[in-house]
XYZ file of C-alpha atoms in Angstrom:
499
model
C 85.949 112.968 109.613
C 85.881 116.745 109.307
C 89.305 116.752 107.607
C 88.066 114.258 104.999
C 85.019 116.446 104.416
C 87.149 119.558 103.979
C 89.482 117.844 101.495
C 86.414 116.562 99.635
C 84.971 120.058 99.457
C 88.166 121.461 97.927
C 88.402 118.617 95.406
C 84.727 118.940 94.458
C 85.429 122.414 93.027
C 88.051 121.057 90.629
C 88.186 117.259 90.684
C 91.539 115.880 89.401
C 91.437 113.662 86.313
C 93.174 110.834 88.219
C 90.669 110.924 91.105
C 89.164 107.532 90.223
C 92.637 106.057 89.806
C 93.720 107.167 93.275
C 90.377 106.188 94.829
C 89.127 103.286 92.658
C 85.387 102.758 92.395
C 84.160 99.809 94.532
C 87.318 99.849 96.679
C 87.094 100.077 100.480
C 88.947 103.381 100.478
C 86.450 104.829 97.986
C 83.567 103.440 100.040
C 84.848 105.245 103.150
C 85.167 108.460 101.153
C 81.610 108.153 99.790
C 80.176 107.348 103.224
C 81.722 110.460 104.757
C 80.846 112.813 101.881
C 77.252 111.587 101.657
C 76.936 111.900 105.456
C 75.822 108.253 105.645
C 78.539 107.762 108.258
C 78.676 110.679 110.692
C 81.561 109.337 112.768
C 84.251 106.645 112.966
C 81.977 104.287 114.882
C 79.392 104.231 112.090
C 81.996 104.054 109.284
C 83.951 101.139 110.792
C 80.709 99.258 111.430
C 79.524 99.658 107.815
C 82.869 98.764 106.191
C 84.407 96.133 108.491
C 81.568 95.384 110.909
C 84.051 96.275 113.658
C 84.802 99.063 116.127
C 86.552 102.328 115.340
C 89.644 101.032 117.136
C 90.080 98.231 114.580
C 93.580 98.475 113.067
C 92.246 97.762 109.582
C 89.857 100.694 109.813
C 92.482 103.027 111.278
C 94.909 102.167 108.451
C 92.164 102.640 105.852
C 91.244 106.054 107.224
C 94.898 107.135 107.470
C 95.466 106.002 103.886
C 92.407 107.963 102.671
C 93.525 111.150 104.423
C 96.998 110.828 102.896
C 95.680 110.232 99.372
C 93.263 113.162 99.617
C 96.065 115.337 100.945
C 98.238 114.414 97.952
C 95.387 115.141 95.527
C 94.832 118.584 97.063
C 98.566 119.347 96.956
C 98.852 118.375 93.276
C 95.576 120.051 92.301
C 95.880 123.092 90.073
C 94.410 126.151 91.757
C 91.598 127.604 89.686
C 89.490 130.698 90.166
C 86.723 132.111 88.005
C 89.157 133.773 85.621
C 92.455 132.459 84.278
C 94.016 135.850 85.030
C 93.101 135.595 88.707
C 96.107 136.509 90.829
C 96.076 133.348 92.951
C 96.269 131.108 89.879
C 99.276 133.071 88.601
C 100.849 133.322 92.057
C 100.937 129.549 92.478
C 102.536 129.199 89.035
C 105.382 131.647 89.663
C 105.992 130.142 93.111
C 106.576 126.786 91.431
C 109.003 128.391 88.996
C 110.946 130.005 91.822
C 111.157 126.639 93.574
C 112.759 125.179 90.446
C 115.219 128.100 90.388
C 116.095 127.470 94.031
C 116.939 123.846 93.308
C 119.135 124.806 90.344
C 120.993 127.483 92.293
C 121.751 125.035 95.091
C 123.811 123.154 92.480
C 125.514 126.380 91.296
C 123.640 126.190 87.986
C 122.690 129.760 87.082
C 122.377 130.179 83.283
C 118.809 128.857 82.835
C 117.717 130.152 86.263
C 118.438 133.688 85.024
C 115.872 133.294 82.227
C 113.293 131.893 84.639
C 113.872 134.621 87.236
C 113.553 137.349 84.570
C 110.171 135.994 83.535
C 109.058 135.622 87.167
C 110.217 139.149 88.007
C 108.255 140.649 85.120
C 105.108 138.732 86.061
C 105.456 139.664 89.737
C 105.831 143.357 88.895
C 102.805 143.285 86.587
C 100.567 141.688 89.220
C 102.015 143.458 92.305
C 103.307 140.223 93.862
C 105.646 142.017 96.216
C 106.698 138.826 98.052
C 107.660 137.243 94.720
C 109.433 140.442 93.634
C 111.576 140.352 96.775
C 112.333 136.643 96.308
C 113.220 137.160 92.622
C 115.507 140.113 93.442
C 117.306 138.050 96.081
C 117.843 135.236 93.604
C 119.223 137.674 91.009
C 121.592 138.948 93.685
C 122.725 135.349 94.249
C 123.151 134.752 90.509
C 125.280 137.859 89.987
C 127.306 136.948 93.050
C 127.976 133.487 91.570
C 128.926 135.116 88.261
C 131.341 137.469 90.035
C 129.592 140.696 88.886
C 129.954 143.086 91.897
C 128.173 146.065 90.264
C 125.042 144.061 89.480
C 125.176 142.335 92.870
C 125.209 145.718 94.656
C 122.371 147.013 92.452
C 120.162 144.076 93.316
C 121.068 144.361 96.982
C 119.678 147.929 96.893
C 116.632 146.727 95.012
C 115.992 144.088 97.674
C 116.077 146.802 100.358
C 113.579 148.984 98.472
C 111.228 146.122 97.678
C 111.461 144.860 101.276
C 110.115 148.234 102.434
C 107.107 147.802 100.134
C 106.768 144.213 101.311
C 106.592 145.469 104.894
C 103.810 147.871 103.883
C 101.852 144.972 102.433
C 102.513 142.655 105.368
C 101.601 145.333 107.914
C 98.400 146.272 106.028
C 97.311 142.668 105.879
C 98.136 142.249 109.561
C 96.094 145.320 110.462
C 93.037 144.007 108.643
C 93.403 140.514 110.103
C 93.718 141.860 113.667
C 90.560 143.936 113.256
C 88.710 141.037 111.660
C 89.660 138.713 114.526
C 88.315 141.209 117.072
C 84.962 141.608 115.309
C 84.387 138.076 113.978
C 82.400 136.825 116.968
C 81.014 140.094 118.279
C 78.630 142.751 116.985
C 79.993 145.239 119.523
C 80.795 148.754 118.353
C 83.479 150.101 120.660
C 85.724 153.156 120.849
C 88.730 150.824 120.991
C 87.925 149.280 117.599
C 87.181 152.710 116.104
C 90.503 154.176 117.334
C 92.426 151.175 116.046
C 90.715 151.171 112.641
C 91.194 154.916 112.244
C 94.903 154.634 113.058
C 95.348 151.789 110.590
C 93.453 153.660 107.872
C 95.671 156.727 108.292
C 98.879 154.651 108.215
C 97.911 152.780 105.058
C 96.840 156.025 103.380
C 100.416 157.333 103.815
C 101.964 154.118 102.501
C 99.790 154.175 99.388
C 101.399 157.476 98.382
C 104.756 155.673 98.287
C 103.595 152.313 96.940
C 100.136 152.136 95.395
C 99.409 148.419 95.380
C 95.836 147.229 94.651
C 96.220 144.621 97.382
C 97.148 147.223 99.997
C 94.356 149.467 98.732
C 91.929 146.569 99.127
C 92.868 146.218 102.807
C 92.493 150.003 103.121
C 88.896 149.860 101.857
C 88.023 146.827 103.987
C 89.330 148.560 107.108
C 87.326 151.667 106.254
C 84.153 149.658 105.639
C 84.598 148.218 109.129
C 85.458 151.639 110.596
C 82.403 153.429 109.231
C 80.140 150.497 110.032
C 81.338 150.878 113.621
C 80.583 154.607 113.461
C 77.133 154.063 111.877
C 78.146 156.338 108.998
C 76.362 154.485 106.235
C 77.174 156.893 103.335
C 80.896 156.331 104.014
C 80.330 152.562 104.168
C 78.716 152.700 100.730
C 81.554 154.886 99.398
C 84.219 152.318 100.288
C 82.179 149.353 99.031
C 81.778 151.188 95.715
C 85.500 151.984 95.610
C 86.257 148.311 96.176
C 84.114 147.446 93.159
C 85.989 150.014 91.071
C 89.312 148.612 92.281
C 88.303 145.227 90.874
C 87.335 146.869 87.574
C 90.738 148.592 87.393
C 92.658 145.472 88.479
C 90.497 142.470 87.490
C 93.195 139.981 88.503
C 92.574 140.723 92.213
C 89.027 139.397 91.936
C 88.233 136.136 93.718
C 85.113 134.230 94.694
C 85.792 135.133 98.322
C 86.072 138.837 97.478
C 82.855 138.730 95.444
C 81.141 137.134 98.423
C 82.493 139.880 100.704
C 81.289 142.672 98.414
C 77.800 141.235 98.031
C 77.640 140.717 101.801
C 78.721 144.319 102.451
C 76.075 145.578 100.028
C 73.365 143.341 101.551
C 74.244 144.504 105.061
C 74.346 148.151 103.977
C 70.918 147.917 102.326
C 69.531 146.101 105.373
C 70.911 148.775 107.694
C 69.409 151.559 105.567
C 65.941 149.918 105.321
C 66.346 149.026 101.627
C 65.260 145.464 102.207
C 64.490 144.498 98.592
C 67.990 145.532 97.484
C 69.427 143.721 100.485
C 67.648 140.545 99.361
C 69.026 140.846 95.829
C 72.599 140.918 97.104
C 71.851 138.265 99.696
C 70.666 135.911 96.950
C 74.078 136.275 95.277
C 75.754 135.550 98.625
C 73.737 132.364 99.092
C 74.786 131.207 95.610
C 78.475 131.841 96.331
C 78.635 130.435 99.876
C 78.683 126.911 101.274
C 78.314 125.443 104.757
C 81.324 123.228 104.051
C 83.420 126.366 103.641
C 81.778 127.792 106.789
C 81.066 131.096 105.020
C 77.346 130.370 104.638
C 76.735 130.676 108.378
C 77.542 134.401 108.235
C 75.248 134.837 105.227
C 72.435 133.027 106.997
C 72.792 135.361 110.001
C 71.917 138.252 107.714
C 69.262 136.216 105.907
C 67.597 135.392 109.243
C 67.658 139.056 110.254
C 66.164 140.249 106.960
C 63.357 137.690 107.139
C 62.413 139.018 110.573
C 62.481 142.602 109.262
C 60.023 141.413 106.586
C 57.864 139.695 109.246
C 58.477 136.366 107.491
C 58.797 134.470 110.754
C 58.195 131.005 109.297
C 61.046 131.519 106.826
C 63.292 132.815 109.626
C 62.517 129.736 111.734
C 63.287 127.485 108.754
C 66.654 129.196 108.264
C 67.515 128.704 111.923
C 66.518 125.027 111.868
C 68.541 124.469 108.684
C 71.624 126.045 110.255
C 71.564 124.172 113.569
C 70.915 120.855 111.800
C 73.762 121.282 109.314
C 76.634 118.810 110.026
C 79.201 121.634 110.075
C 77.319 123.458 112.867
C 78.986 121.284 115.512
C 82.389 122.634 114.426
C 81.448 126.292 114.872
C 83.153 128.347 117.549
C 81.263 128.389 120.866
C 80.651 132.141 120.438
C 78.947 131.520 117.092
C 76.765 128.759 118.531
C 75.738 130.986 121.413
C 74.714 133.765 118.996
C 72.470 131.303 117.139
C 70.899 130.299 120.456
C 70.006 133.963 121.039
C 68.479 134.169 117.543
C 66.374 131.120 118.356
C 65.095 132.905 121.471
C 64.030 135.896 119.365
C 62.178 133.772 116.828
C 60.560 131.837 119.679
C 59.309 135.138 121.131
C 57.805 136.127 117.776
C 56.205 132.717 117.229
C 54.852 132.798 120.786
C 53.205 136.148 120.060
C 51.543 134.534 117.021
C 50.536 131.428 119.025
C 52.371 129.303 116.439
C 52.975 126.238 118.599
C 53.550 124.006 115.581
C 56.694 125.901 114.570
C 57.803 126.311 118.195
C 57.786 122.522 118.581
C 60.308 122.279 115.726
C 62.848 124.556 117.437
C 65.875 122.739 118.845
C 65.738 124.444 122.265
C 62.332 126.024 122.737
C 60.504 122.932 121.574
C 61.546 121.325 124.887
C 59.788 121.614 128.237
C 62.997 122.745 129.962
C 63.743 125.268 127.239
C 64.447 128.269 129.498
C 67.066 126.322 131.443
C 68.680 125.015 128.243
C 68.637 128.483 126.692
C 70.429 130.122 129.638
C 73.010 127.340 129.632
C 73.692 127.353 125.880
C 73.766 131.176 125.580
C 76.168 131.588 128.484
C 79.181 132.187 126.212
C 77.666 135.492 125.043
C 77.618 136.963 128.565
C 81.307 137.859 128.166
C 80.540 140.022 125.121
C 79.459 142.992 127.245
C 79.073 145.479 124.385
C 77.879 142.888 121.883
C 75.640 139.833 121.975
C 75.104 140.100 125.732
C 72.900 143.132 125.029
C 70.608 140.980 122.864
C 70.770 138.244 125.495
C 69.645 140.569 128.287
C 66.811 141.971 126.161
C 65.356 138.597 125.243
C 66.032 136.983 128.640
C 63.752 139.359 130.521
C 60.968 138.644 128.026
C 61.455 134.905 128.413
C 61.134 135.379 132.164
C 57.787 137.065 131.511
C 56.599 134.318 129.153
C 57.678 131.562 131.533
C 56.099 133.383 134.504
C 59.276 133.817 136.509
C 58.762 135.787 139.720
C 61.796 138.079 139.714
C 61.101 140.137 136.557
C 61.230 143.407 138.492
C 64.689 142.451 139.726
C 65.724 141.702 136.131
C 64.469 145.181 135.212
C 66.657 146.735 137.894
C 69.612 144.726 136.572
C 68.946 146.127 133.075
C 69.018 149.658 134.468
C 72.320 148.986 136.245
C 73.741 147.496 133.034
C 72.561 150.525 131.098
C 74.407 152.945 133.411
C 77.533 150.770 133.578
C 77.973 149.838 129.925
C 75.511 151.425 127.516
C 75.347 155.152 128.194
C 78.249 155.801 125.808
C 77.423 153.020 123.334
C 77.389 154.224 119.724
C 73.984 152.644 119.056
C 71.527 155.286 120.205
C 68.346 153.496 119.181
C 69.413 150.424 121.162
C 70.408 152.516 124.170
C 66.963 154.173 124.174
C 65.132 150.856 123.840
C 67.265 149.177 126.504
C 66.723 152.030 128.970
C 62.942 152.078 128.596
C 62.759 148.260 128.572
C 64.562 148.190 131.920
C 62.196 150.732 133.443
C 59.110 148.832 132.233
C 60.536 145.489 133.361
C 61.132 146.926 136.859
C 57.351 147.516 136.884
C 56.777 143.862 135.922
C 55.713 144.985 132.428
C 52.576 146.618 133.748
C 50.182 147.128 130.831
C 49.246 150.733 131.666
C 52.866 151.650 132.303
C 53.862 150.259 128.878
C 51.151 152.338 127.183
C 52.330 155.534 128.912
C 56.024 154.783 128.277
C 55.395 154.068 124.605
C 54.988 157.809 123.916
C 58.206 158.648 125.808
C 60.098 155.976 123.914
C 58.823 157.013 120.479
C 59.575 160.677 121.247
C 63.136 159.671 122.155
C 63.516 157.855 118.820
C 62.323 161.013 117.038
C 64.973 163.040 118.906
C 67.674 160.560 117.890
C 66.449 160.808 114.277
C 68.530 157.889 113.057
C 67.097 156.500 109.789
C 69.117 153.266 110.057
C 68.714 150.029 111.972
C 71.103 149.428 114.868
C 73.252 146.314 114.726
C 71.408 144.928 117.787
C 67.980 145.649 116.320
C 66.780 142.188 115.335
C 63.149 143.234 115.741
C 62.597 146.892 114.711
C 62.194 148.713 118.004
C 58.914 150.440 117.138
C 57.404 147.020 116.354
C 59.117 145.529 119.411
C 57.353 147.936 121.785
C 53.975 147.025 120.296
C 54.797 143.372 120.969
C 55.676 144.186 124.589
C 52.253 145.758 125.006
C 50.615 142.705 123.425
C 52.605 140.393 125.705
C 51.490 142.336 128.749
C 47.915 142.449 127.446
C 47.950 138.648 127.226
C 48.718 138.446 130.925
C 46.575 141.490 131.854
């Protein structure tokens, strides 16, 4: 079902003119398509029942579904790729790839007169748009043509050209690989580690050298993305802004590199930067653009909603934050998220539950998927378990909120939890590059070991706030869902409730 939905999403952006011919209106195959897309049939059991009044194992249903998948696959394959602008590089790239495929078929038959004209055009286009892979392929085909013609001088020249272009191609491939490796390591974790910083710094330095030899806008784009990640890890917000701004200028200088995905990335980077630097109104402006450009069916909206949820909490708009969370977890695509992503959303639900509990908003609490249940603490610990492996990332948030849940649910071993926080602090957090979080975590552990004694919290408040003044960091930490100054006031209120 998910594959049908994904094909449908792609086709919805640029529906082929022969769509109704391939999937005729009122046909069974069209009915299955409409049932899946409209979410009226969430699985094979429901779809087979509605169409054939049979089980999902019915051969007629299985053949119908297989036929639909094949037809949708063909439609996607034949669909012309379209971006916002006709001069977008992906649109052009697909076109020249098709032309090279035609050349390949002609050369296999030793036909090389017309292929020469096609390759010349492809080569010029590839050079103009920095399609290094296409440039290499075109040069190799010219080498084959001149070999077939028996022109040794030209064959040797293009052999040398292939070697030079292959070096540039390796730069591009390596740069892309560097970015993708870093992205994979940070996709499901908010951890800021020395390992990631060292790796990103090494990659940045390597690409900087390559750009002096081959200044491709695509390689430069990876260079800026790696540096945005690097300086975000280092909490150096001015440098983050510098590389986001340079990325914008790169698009201005080379408009063909612009894509919807890149525009989404830039607006997300800006929104996150403004959030981190307490410029919440500007963050919201960029976030609004992100929400317009993203879609749950493309799975990019989940990341945007993470930031949206965080910003709403910073604005003390807890009802809106709860609504965002409920929308996310009830979206059909949520079930297909990685387990790490689901676990992170469970932790966010715990934070919004804590805030709603402090406001005595039982009506909204009852609407939460986990904390609206009587056995919510047990379910929470079970569903958030995946995050325990992220020692420098989401597990920090998990430990913070878990000890407060123990207090709310009147567990007896809070002081032991406090001691565990102190041990965790000494083992993992003392060198963490998130000083505000380290300070909060340390003082939270000490207060928890005293069972959140009201008087102790009042006394420790001054020590904690003085430590934040010493740190003098004007930005939010990545773990700081609730601003820590506000958080400590809530701890006092929580203790006062039980006092």
